[in-house]
Amino acid sequence: MILDLERFLAQERPHWQGLEQLLNRLEAGDSLALEEARHLHALYERASADLARLATFAAEPESRRYLESLVARAYAEIHEARTTRTRFRFLHWFLATFPQTFRRHFRAFAVSLGISLLGTVFGSFATVVDPDSRHVTMAFGHDELTPTQRVQREEAEQTGAAIHGQHASFSGQLMTHNTQVSIGTLALGMSWGIGTLILLFYNGVILGAIGTDYVLDGQGSFLAAWILPHGSIELPAIFIAGQAGLVLAHALFGRGSNLSLSRRLRAIAPDLVTLICGVAVLLVYAGIIEAFLSQYHEPVIPYALKITFGLAELIGLISFLTLSGRQSSTVPAKPTEPTR
Amino acid sequence: MTHLRIRTPEGVEFTLPIAGPVSRALAYLLDFLLVVAVDALLIFLFSLLSLISRDLSEALLQIGLFALPIVYGVLSEWLWRGQTVGKRAFQLRVVDAEGLKLRPSQLILRNLLRAVDFLPVFYLVGGITTLLNRKGQRLGDLAAGTVVIRIPRLASPDLESLLGSRFNSLRTQPHLAARLRQRIHAAEAAIALQALLRRDDLEPTARIALFRSLADDFRAQVAFPPDIAESLTDEQFVRNVVDLLYRPKAPATTPPVQAQA
């Protein structure tokens, strides 16, 4: 035995223990003084060197494992990936980071919107050409009544009033359902985007089929007044979820990038989280509007008012997404950490 | 399953053992049961709230049940540095695939992407991906750049209590002891040490056979005088060899009476 292991261990162990203590403090959220940080680095380098020496020496698997875990922890602390330790500020994140991230991946949004529109066109075409397709393309019981029958029933019953006392739970239902769909749309990006595209297209088909059905039946204004107040937020939110799924798919394909797969995914992970959390916020708003406003029809609330309100929301959303956070993005925007 | 190998800029390599699918499944099951239990608690609490407002309590319950598994996963992995209750119980930990500190975005992403790992039933997609992937990552891990590892046991072996301070008759032959230290390869020494550390886990027959082959090997490399070598059982002989190799200086011994005779 060339290396006197016992002496080596006895000599180095105090340094390892010192490193472990510093790490325990750091991991508990303490911050170190400059001197201590220097000391940490010196201890880390010493432990690394010890590990390299022990690695050539097969006799001490346990000590080596201990040292490996120590070096791994120190490595993580020293090579901190976060640039700043600033507190997460919700307003700044929502008003600046979210729209900036949206704009950075605008092409993915355009594709998401395009596929949805394609689905819409397909859906309305199917309804015009083949009226029987309504049983396939229309969900939520829309295929059972003609639009006019439905409008008469809705206006007579006033769903808004009928669900009186259940507004909150109805909106909770809408929020969770829509958020679930959005998360699914994002997650299916892992299927190289195929699942995301199918979901978006299908969503578009339903929308197109129902929309055309109402318009053909002369109930266009009722439909617009019904859908727009919440839909002008909810539908773009779904498209943004699709955008996130497509950004993920794009990173999987890696076209036009010379980074490795794990690097590409690492680069977009914060953006994906920002997009999907932004979507969740929008859907909470849309859920409230849908339960508390959309279900009231004429004569309680005039259609013109609801449509105007919906259009105003849409314009507001577009200008929010295109303009908000622009001042601070004169410097090329870097992906920032959404939460802390 | 193999190891996650990370090379630091200093040129030092360290490895972390990757968790197998079975322990991960068990950990998940435990977490799942925990979430179900908290679900039940939420239902009870909100049924109390429904005395005040039935509508509001139903809405909050709806949102709570939906958000709980996601929030639980993200928060516990954030606060406990990559562990949930299940992962703690089965000694697992989520770590960054490059050995860096976990970022919150990674935890959110890996927990959200359960949605696709879960498809079509009970983690089929995720399970298959784990098996196909060198680092045992499910899709959520892949996207978030995380790996689930086993936490290595941190104790270094306690030579003192293992070897004790019993009299070592081999030490009476210093020149042979020195030759032994020179000839025995480090890997052989490690095998002997590990055999001693785990001797109580072995089947009796396997234990006898293992120590016989080790002792024969050592005896063949250095010939101790027959009266010393043969007065010891194979296991005692190996123990004494390990004592010589790992503790060059003799501890304060209390030699047995017959050795002085």
XYZ file of C-alpha atoms in Angstrom:
601
model
C 0.000 0.000 0.000
C 1.607 3.186 -1.133
C -0.873 5.598 0.272
C -1.183 5.653 3.996
C -4.913 5.756 3.955
C -5.551 6.066 7.632
C -3.290 9.073 7.946
C -4.691 10.601 4.795
C -8.230 10.274 6.118
C -7.276 11.560 9.557
C -5.517 14.522 8.014
C -8.253 15.463 5.540
C -11.381 14.676 7.520
C -11.386 17.973 9.486
C -11.401 19.877 6.185
C -14.299 17.815 4.895
C -16.206 18.430 8.081
C -15.517 22.135 7.765
C -16.868 22.049 4.227
C -19.929 20.112 5.355
C -20.686 22.680 8.036
C -20.453 25.565 5.574
C -22.686 23.684 3.143
C -25.251 22.988 5.821
C -25.386 26.690 6.570
C -25.663 27.651 2.922
C -28.378 25.113 2.270
C -30.310 26.403 5.252
C -30.381 29.780 3.489
C -27.577 31.538 5.352
C -25.340 33.866 3.415
C -21.587 33.802 3.882
C -19.164 36.622 4.568
C -16.528 37.204 1.910
C -13.824 35.480 3.946
C -16.060 32.485 4.526
C -16.912 32.286 0.850
C -13.210 32.217 0.026
C -12.748 29.551 2.639
C -15.605 27.560 1.139
C -13.964 27.692 -2.248
C -10.614 26.600 -0.844
C -12.237 23.725 1.007
C -14.135 22.730 -2.111
C -10.948 22.628 -4.139
C -9.225 20.631 -1.447
C -12.099 18.140 -1.304
C -12.055 17.877 -5.103
C -8.357 17.113 -5.049
C -8.867 14.565 -2.285
C -11.606 12.946 -4.309
C -9.324 12.720 -7.320
C -6.692 11.059 -5.156
C -9.143 8.679 -3.554
C -10.655 7.806 -6.924
C -7.418 6.100 -7.940
C -7.566 4.165 -4.745
C -10.163 1.444 -4.671
C -9.951 0.640 -0.988
C -12.328 3.221 0.362
C -15.661 3.143 -1.427
C -17.533 4.548 1.560
C -15.218 7.491 2.106
C -15.239 8.118 -1.589
C -19.013 8.170 -1.706
C -19.114 10.553 1.221
C -16.591 12.803 -0.465
C -18.455 12.597 -3.766
C -21.680 13.722 -2.185
C -19.819 16.540 -0.474
C -18.169 17.684 -3.699
C -21.515 17.408 -5.504
C -23.200 19.646 -2.931
C -20.359 22.163 -2.948
C -20.319 22.189 -6.724
C -24.035 23.007 -6.807
C -23.613 25.825 -4.295
C -20.582 27.354 -5.964
C -21.775 27.070 -9.543
C -25.036 28.763 -8.760
C -27.167 28.892 -11.892
C -29.292 31.813 -10.807
C -27.844 35.171 -11.673
C -29.646 37.096 -8.992
C -31.220 36.190 -5.735
C -33.936 38.811 -6.049
C -37.274 38.065 -4.522
C -39.999 36.985 -6.882
C -42.204 39.973 -7.608
C -45.542 38.874 -8.974
C -46.518 42.167 -10.584
C -43.207 42.602 -12.325
C -43.323 39.032 -13.518
C -46.881 39.336 -14.871
C -46.576 42.821 -16.333
C -43.081 42.559 -17.794
C -41.627 39.047 -17.886
C -44.753 37.344 -19.168
C -45.409 39.631 -22.167
C -41.687 39.744 -22.949
C -41.552 35.969 -23.015
C -44.663 35.896 -25.171
C -43.047 38.231 -27.707
C -39.759 36.319 -27.692
C -41.590 33.223 -28.902
C -44.075 34.994 -31.127
C -43.547 32.616 -34.055
C -44.678 29.675 -31.944
C -47.777 31.701 -31.040
C -48.429 32.422 -34.702
C -48.283 28.703 -35.494
C -50.553 27.923 -32.540
C -53.063 30.547 -33.683
C -52.765 29.428 -37.308
C -53.501 25.785 -36.527
C -56.484 26.810 -34.413
C -57.818 28.979 -37.246
C -57.284 26.117 -39.670
C -59.366 23.948 -37.345
C -62.018 26.666 -37.198
C -62.204 26.868 -40.976
C -62.417 23.097 -41.190
C -65.154 23.015 -38.572
C -67.287 25.656 -40.248
C -66.726 24.107 -43.646
C -67.869 20.745 -42.300
C -70.996 22.320 -40.840
C -71.881 24.050 -44.105
C -71.197 21.066 -46.352
C -72.335 18.255 -44.133
C -74.934 19.318 -41.546
C -74.867 15.822 -40.045
C -71.303 16.390 -38.905
C -72.687 18.378 -35.988
C -72.961 15.222 -33.952
C -69.200 14.763 -34.236
C -67.923 18.311 -34.181
C -70.079 19.868 -31.488
C -69.497 19.189 -27.861
C -71.353 20.285 -24.726
C -74.751 19.207 -26.055
C -74.746 21.781 -28.836
C -75.722 19.173 -31.406
C -79.082 18.441 -29.814
C -80.797 21.775 -30.358
C -80.738 24.211 -33.231
C -79.149 27.498 -32.235
C -82.471 29.324 -32.331
C -84.051 26.813 -29.969
C -81.103 27.115 -27.721
C -81.182 30.910 -27.744
C -84.864 30.911 -26.904
C -84.269 28.564 -24.039
C -81.254 30.470 -22.742
C -83.079 33.811 -22.928
C -86.133 32.375 -21.251
C -84.260 30.582 -18.526
C -81.465 33.100 -18.070
C -78.753 30.608 -17.186
C -77.009 33.394 -15.365
C -79.944 33.701 -13.038
C -80.541 29.957 -12.994
C -77.086 29.329 -11.611
C -77.669 31.987 -9.006
C -75.765 31.020 -5.878
C -73.477 28.747 -7.872
C -71.434 31.344 -9.693
C -68.266 30.759 -7.733
C -68.309 26.992 -8.002
C -69.162 27.208 -11.696
C -66.228 29.522 -12.273
C -63.984 27.251 -10.202
C -65.003 24.406 -12.465
C -64.181 26.434 -15.559
C -60.815 27.540 -14.216
C -59.637 24.070 -13.282
C -60.916 22.501 -16.481
C -59.317 25.109 -18.707
C -56.047 25.080 -16.775
C -55.974 21.311 -17.068
C -56.446 21.564 -20.831
C -53.676 24.174 -20.987
C -51.242 22.053 -19.008
C -52.061 19.137 -21.286
C -51.440 21.318 -24.329
C -48.038 22.298 -22.950
C -47.110 18.785 -21.819
C -48.026 17.261 -25.169
C -45.240 19.369 -26.619
C -43.121 16.405 -25.531
C -44.757 14.414 -28.345
C -42.696 16.583 -30.710
C -45.652 18.922 -30.787
C -48.000 16.491 -32.514
C -50.325 16.196 -29.529
C -50.324 19.973 -29.072
C -51.238 20.553 -32.707
C -54.041 17.980 -32.576
C -55.518 19.566 -29.442
C -55.372 23.048 -30.946
C -56.874 21.890 -34.225
C -59.669 20.006 -32.487
C -60.397 23.010 -30.311
C -60.646 25.088 -33.487
C -62.979 22.582 -35.141
C -65.476 22.773 -32.270
C -65.332 26.543 -32.282
C -65.786 26.783 -36.050
C -68.621 24.275 -36.136
C -70.639 25.878 -33.358
C -69.937 29.391 -34.586
C -71.048 28.631 -38.121
C -74.120 26.820 -36.847
C -75.251 29.914 -34.944
C -74.423 32.326 -37.744
C -76.298 30.227 -40.315
C -79.270 30.189 -37.988
C -79.139 33.960 -37.630
C -78.016 33.952 -34.025
C -74.602 35.513 -34.600
C -75.020 38.393 -32.209
C -76.241 36.132 -29.411
C -73.217 33.910 -29.885
C -70.774 36.821 -29.982
C -72.302 38.240 -26.822
C -72.126 34.836 -25.186
C -68.573 33.940 -26.148
C -66.719 37.237 -26.307
C -66.715 38.442 -22.692
C -64.748 35.424 -21.503
C -63.598 33.982 -24.812
C -61.564 37.025 -25.742
C -59.282 36.099 -22.840
C -59.809 32.356 -22.624
C -59.147 31.498 -26.255
C -55.898 33.491 -26.496
C -54.849 31.824 -23.236
C -55.321 28.410 -24.832
C -53.332 29.589 -27.848
C -50.528 30.701 -25.521
C -50.572 27.263 -23.903
C -50.236 25.892 -27.423
C -47.393 28.338 -27.982
C -45.629 26.927 -24.909
C -46.133 23.370 -26.171
C -44.690 24.318 -29.543
C -41.702 26.092 -27.977
C -41.036 22.845 -26.122
C -41.416 20.836 -29.328
C -39.084 23.213 -31.146
C -36.439 22.698 -28.477
C -36.834 18.937 -28.891
C -36.251 19.182 -32.626
C -33.492 21.712 -32.173
C -33.576 22.962 -35.734
C -31.231 25.899 -36.230
C -29.430 25.406 -32.955
C -26.064 23.856 -32.310
C -26.693 23.266 -28.623
C -27.267 19.813 -27.209
C -30.804 18.681 -26.394
C -30.373 19.160 -22.664
C -28.916 22.646 -23.220
C -31.801 23.632 -25.462
C -34.354 22.412 -22.950
C -32.486 24.146 -20.139
C -32.617 27.407 -22.044
C -36.381 27.414 -22.522
C -37.544 25.871 -19.218
C -38.056 29.240 -17.459
C -39.939 30.567 -20.493
C -42.282 27.587 -20.517
C -43.058 28.062 -16.852
C -43.652 31.790 -17.357
C -46.007 31.150 -20.264
C -48.054 28.470 -18.550
C -48.311 30.439 -15.306
C -49.385 33.488 -17.296
C -52.020 31.330 -18.961
C -53.251 30.193 -15.553
C -53.662 33.825 -14.446
C -55.601 34.678 -17.606
C -57.812 31.626 -17.146
C -58.670 32.578 -13.590
C -59.898 35.929 -14.903
C -61.771 34.279 -17.778
C -63.392 31.801 -15.400
C -64.740 34.593 -13.229
C -66.095 36.514 -16.227
C -67.677 33.425 -17.749
C -69.561 32.517 -14.610
C -70.560 36.008 -13.491
C -71.178 37.770 -16.806
C -71.313 35.544 -19.880
C -74.300 33.506 -18.724
C -76.591 36.552 -18.543
C -78.419 37.236 -21.795
C -80.879 39.786 -23.096
C -82.997 41.280 -21.733
C -80.871 41.354 -18.560
C -77.782 42.661 -20.316
C -77.937 44.057 -23.882
C -75.876 42.089 -26.365
C -74.188 45.211 -27.703
C -72.811 45.918 -24.259
C -71.422 42.414 -23.837
C -69.878 42.465 -27.296
C -68.314 45.881 -26.708
C -66.952 44.673 -23.392
C -65.469 41.562 -25.013
C -63.878 43.541 -27.816
C -62.429 46.019 -25.349
C -60.913 43.105 -23.418
C -59.446 41.688 -26.597
C -57.848 45.010 -27.523
C -56.589 45.351 -23.969
C -55.076 41.875 -24.056
C -53.409 42.442 -27.416
C -51.889 45.715 -26.315
C -50.819 44.156 -23.020
C -49.062 41.297 -24.769
C -47.448 43.472 -27.424
C -46.565 46.551 -25.392
C -46.262 45.752 -21.709
C -42.739 45.523 -20.366
C -41.241 47.080 -23.488
C -39.232 49.824 -21.785
C -37.193 47.396 -19.761
C -36.635 45.108 -22.706
C -34.432 47.526 -24.652
C -31.605 45.372 -23.387
C -31.978 41.976 -25.081
C -34.302 40.195 -22.738
C -32.785 37.290 -20.900
C -34.874 34.426 -19.619
C -35.560 35.268 -16.036
C -36.581 33.092 -13.187
C -40.337 33.234 -12.727
C -40.453 32.191 -9.110
C -38.121 32.092 -6.240
C -29.382 1.492 -13.470
C -26.088 3.250 -13.586
C -24.610 6.449 -12.356
C -24.947 10.057 -13.276
C -21.420 11.202 -14.050
C -20.580 14.862 -13.631
C -17.256 16.403 -14.500
C -16.498 19.702 -12.797
C -14.470 22.457 -14.461
C -11.697 21.540 -12.028
C -11.500 18.207 -13.807
C -12.865 16.239 -10.895
C -15.452 13.658 -11.685
C -18.133 12.618 -9.288
C -20.931 10.155 -9.714
C -24.399 9.964 -8.258
C -26.353 6.692 -8.283
C -29.509 6.918 -10.392
C -32.729 5.758 -8.744
C -34.445 2.695 -10.136
C -38.052 2.685 -11.374
C -39.318 0.498 -8.529
C -38.205 2.765 -5.715
C -39.509 5.754 -7.658
C -42.870 4.081 -8.168
C -43.090 3.267 -4.467
C -42.153 6.819 -3.532
C -44.793 8.127 -5.905
C -47.375 5.769 -4.446
C -46.643 7.075 -0.963
C -46.937 10.674 -2.169
C -50.158 9.789 -3.946
C -51.656 8.301 -0.790
C -50.592 11.380 1.123
C -52.281 13.656 -1.411
C -55.444 11.555 -1.204
C -55.375 11.872 2.574
C -54.979 15.652 2.360
C -57.768 15.672 -0.252
C -60.027 14.022 2.303
C -59.009 16.608 4.862
C -59.752 19.428 2.407
C -63.171 17.979 1.679
C -63.895 17.910 5.394
C -62.635 21.465 5.988
C -64.550 22.895 3.069
C -67.686 21.091 4.160
C -67.387 23.165 7.339
C -66.938 26.304 5.255
C -70.029 25.390 3.267
C -72.069 26.257 6.343
C -71.143 29.854 5.610
C -71.195 29.795 1.838
C -71.829 26.612 -0.043
C -70.958 28.175 -3.388
C -67.634 29.591 -2.279
C -66.595 26.422 -0.477
C -67.343 24.323 -3.549
C -65.311 26.663 -5.737
C -62.343 26.646 -3.388
C -62.553 22.885 -2.976
C -62.599 22.438 -6.713
C -59.486 24.570 -7.139
C -57.797 23.076 -4.086
C -58.218 19.480 -5.239
C -56.885 20.407 -8.654
C -53.875 22.368 -7.445
C -52.877 20.195 -4.490
C -50.787 17.529 -6.256
C -48.925 20.142 -8.309
C -48.353 22.534 -5.428
C -47.346 19.671 -3.131
C -44.780 18.362 -5.599
C -43.271 21.738 -6.403
C -43.225 23.128 -2.883
C -41.878 20.080 -1.097
C -39.192 19.548 -3.713
C -38.266 23.199 -3.420
C -38.232 23.422 0.358
C -36.622 20.019 0.918
C -34.084 20.315 -1.870
C -35.542 17.826 -4.277
C -37.459 15.617 -1.912
C -41.078 14.846 -1.203
C -42.306 12.716 1.659
C -42.186 9.646 -0.558
C -38.719 10.442 -1.832
C -37.520 10.943 1.720
C -38.920 7.602 2.773
C -37.211 5.810 -0.098
C -34.030 7.918 0.063
C -34.431 9.536 -3.314
C -33.719 13.079 -4.401
C -34.329 15.169 -7.483
C -31.119 16.785 -8.652
C -30.142 18.884 -11.605
C -28.768 16.757 -14.443
C -25.628 18.879 -14.534
C -25.114 18.882 -10.801
C -26.179 22.499 -10.425
C -28.644 23.897 -7.951
C -32.279 23.137 -8.685
C -34.181 26.080 -10.096
C -37.873 26.549 -9.297
C -38.735 26.537 -12.995
C -37.335 23.014 -13.238
C -39.504 21.784 -10.395
C -42.644 23.414 -11.795
C -41.987 21.971 -15.231
C -41.284 18.432 -14.070
C -44.425 18.444 -11.951
C -46.613 19.895 -14.704
C -45.362 17.401 -17.252
C -46.665 14.557 -15.151
C -49.746 15.172 -17.281
C -48.035 13.539 -20.242
C -45.958 11.015 -18.277
C -49.151 9.695 -16.771
C -50.645 8.884 -20.180
C -52.437 6.738 -21.182
C -52.828 4.952 -17.841
C -50.793 4.893 -14.676
C -47.442 6.285 -15.815
C -47.064 4.088 -18.887
C -45.385 6.749 -21.021
C -43.225 7.975 -18.135
C -42.296 4.447 -17.103
C -41.257 3.415 -20.588
C -39.241 6.601 -21.025
C -37.445 5.946 -17.739
C -36.423 2.507 -18.929
C -35.242 3.715 -22.319
C -33.343 6.657 -20.933
C -29.741 6.330 -19.783
C -30.348 8.662 -16.867
C -33.679 7.146 -15.891
C -35.551 10.343 -16.726
C -39.262 10.503 -17.406
C -40.476 13.077 -19.921
C -40.923 15.699 -17.211
C -37.353 15.114 -16.037
C -36.082 15.366 -19.593
C -37.789 18.685 -20.201
C -36.764 20.111 -16.847
C -33.222 18.714 -16.964
C -33.553 16.835 -13.699
C -32.531 13.360 -12.557
C -33.755 11.370 -9.568
C -30.880 9.840 -7.628
C -30.502 7.544 -4.681
C -28.936 9.281 -1.723
C -25.744 7.488 -0.889
C -25.188 6.497 2.687
C -22.927 9.132 4.134
C -21.158 7.289 6.921
C -17.554 6.337 6.402
C -16.727 2.858 7.711
C -15.742 2.751 11.336
C -12.509 0.797 11.327
C -12.095 1.077 15.078
C -15.275 -0.725 15.957
C -14.897 -3.161 13.071
C -11.370 -4.253 13.862
C -11.343 -3.478 17.549
C -8.163 -3.626 19.537
C -7.777 -7.360 19.645
C -4.314 -8.895 19.532
C -3.089 -9.425 15.985
C -0.611 -12.304 15.864
C 0.540 -11.274 12.379
C 2.112 -8.178 13.882
C 4.660 -10.374 15.600
C 6.276 -10.794 12.175
C 7.031 -7.201 11.101
C 8.994 -8.144 7.993
C 6.196 -10.362 6.708
C 3.659 -7.687 7.527
C 5.647 -5.174 5.477
C 5.800 -7.623 2.572
C 2.049 -8.106 2.811
C 1.447 -4.344 2.593
C 3.635 -4.189 -0.444
C 2.142 -7.115 -2.314
C -1.570 -6.849 -1.696
C -3.257 -4.741 -4.314
C -5.545 -1.937 -3.218
C -8.538 -3.556 -4.901
C -7.903 -6.822 -3.078
C -7.678 -4.984 0.205
C -10.978 -3.291 -0.553
C -12.638 -6.622 -1.237
C -11.389 -7.986 2.058
C -12.608 -4.899 3.929
C -16.015 -5.039 2.294
C -16.250 -8.748 3.057
C -15.643 -7.970 6.726
C -18.115 -5.080 6.722
C -20.856 -7.216 5.247
C -20.030 -10.544 6.846
C -23.231 -10.658 8.847
C -25.321 -10.278 5.707
C -23.879 -13.417 4.146
C -25.262 -16.941 4.165
C -23.148 -19.114 6.513
C -21.845 -21.331 3.711
C -21.139 -18.384 1.435
C -19.398 -16.630 4.303
C -17.106 -19.607 4.897
C -16.350 -20.006 1.208
C -15.658 -16.311 0.680
C -13.285 -15.971 3.590
C -11.555 -19.221 2.644
C -10.807 -17.986 -0.846
C -9.636 -14.611 0.472
C -7.430 -16.193 3.138
C -5.971 -18.720 0.676
C -5.112 -15.887 -1.662
C -3.380 -13.863 1.045
C -1.561 -16.936 2.395
C -0.319 -17.726 -1.074
C 1.117 -14.244 -1.509
C 2.923 -14.054 1.817
C 3.866 -17.219 3.686
C 3.456 -16.668 7.410
C 4.997 -19.244 9.771
C 2.639 -22.228 10.005
C 2.068 -21.905 13.748
C 0.654 -18.409 13.251
C -1.176 -18.936 9.999
C -2.834 -22.179 11.018
C -3.869 -21.158 14.496
C -6.298 -18.680 12.952
C -9.581 -19.379 11.202
C -9.877 -18.030 7.672
C -12.021 -15.151 8.835
C -9.670 -14.227 11.659
C -6.782 -14.346 9.245
C -8.535 -11.976 6.821
C -9.452 -9.680 9.686
C -5.839 -9.541 10.765
C -4.670 -8.858 7.224
C -7.152 -6.000 6.883
C -5.997 -4.696 10.244
C -2.407 -4.702 9.008
C -3.309 -3.018 5.721
C -5.614 -0.319 6.984
C -3.976 0.395 10.339
C -0.234 0.469 9.861
C 0.327 1.340 13.512
C -0.743 -1.236 16.033
C -3.462 -0.027 18.375
C -2.905 -0.482 22.091
C -3.594 -4.173 22.452
C -4.265 -6.455 25.318
C -2.576 -9.644 24.113
C -4.247 -12.847 25.203
C -2.446 -14.809 27.867
C -1.456 -17.778 25.746
C 0.311 -15.493 23.237
C 2.802 -14.464 25.857
C 3.613 -18.030 26.754
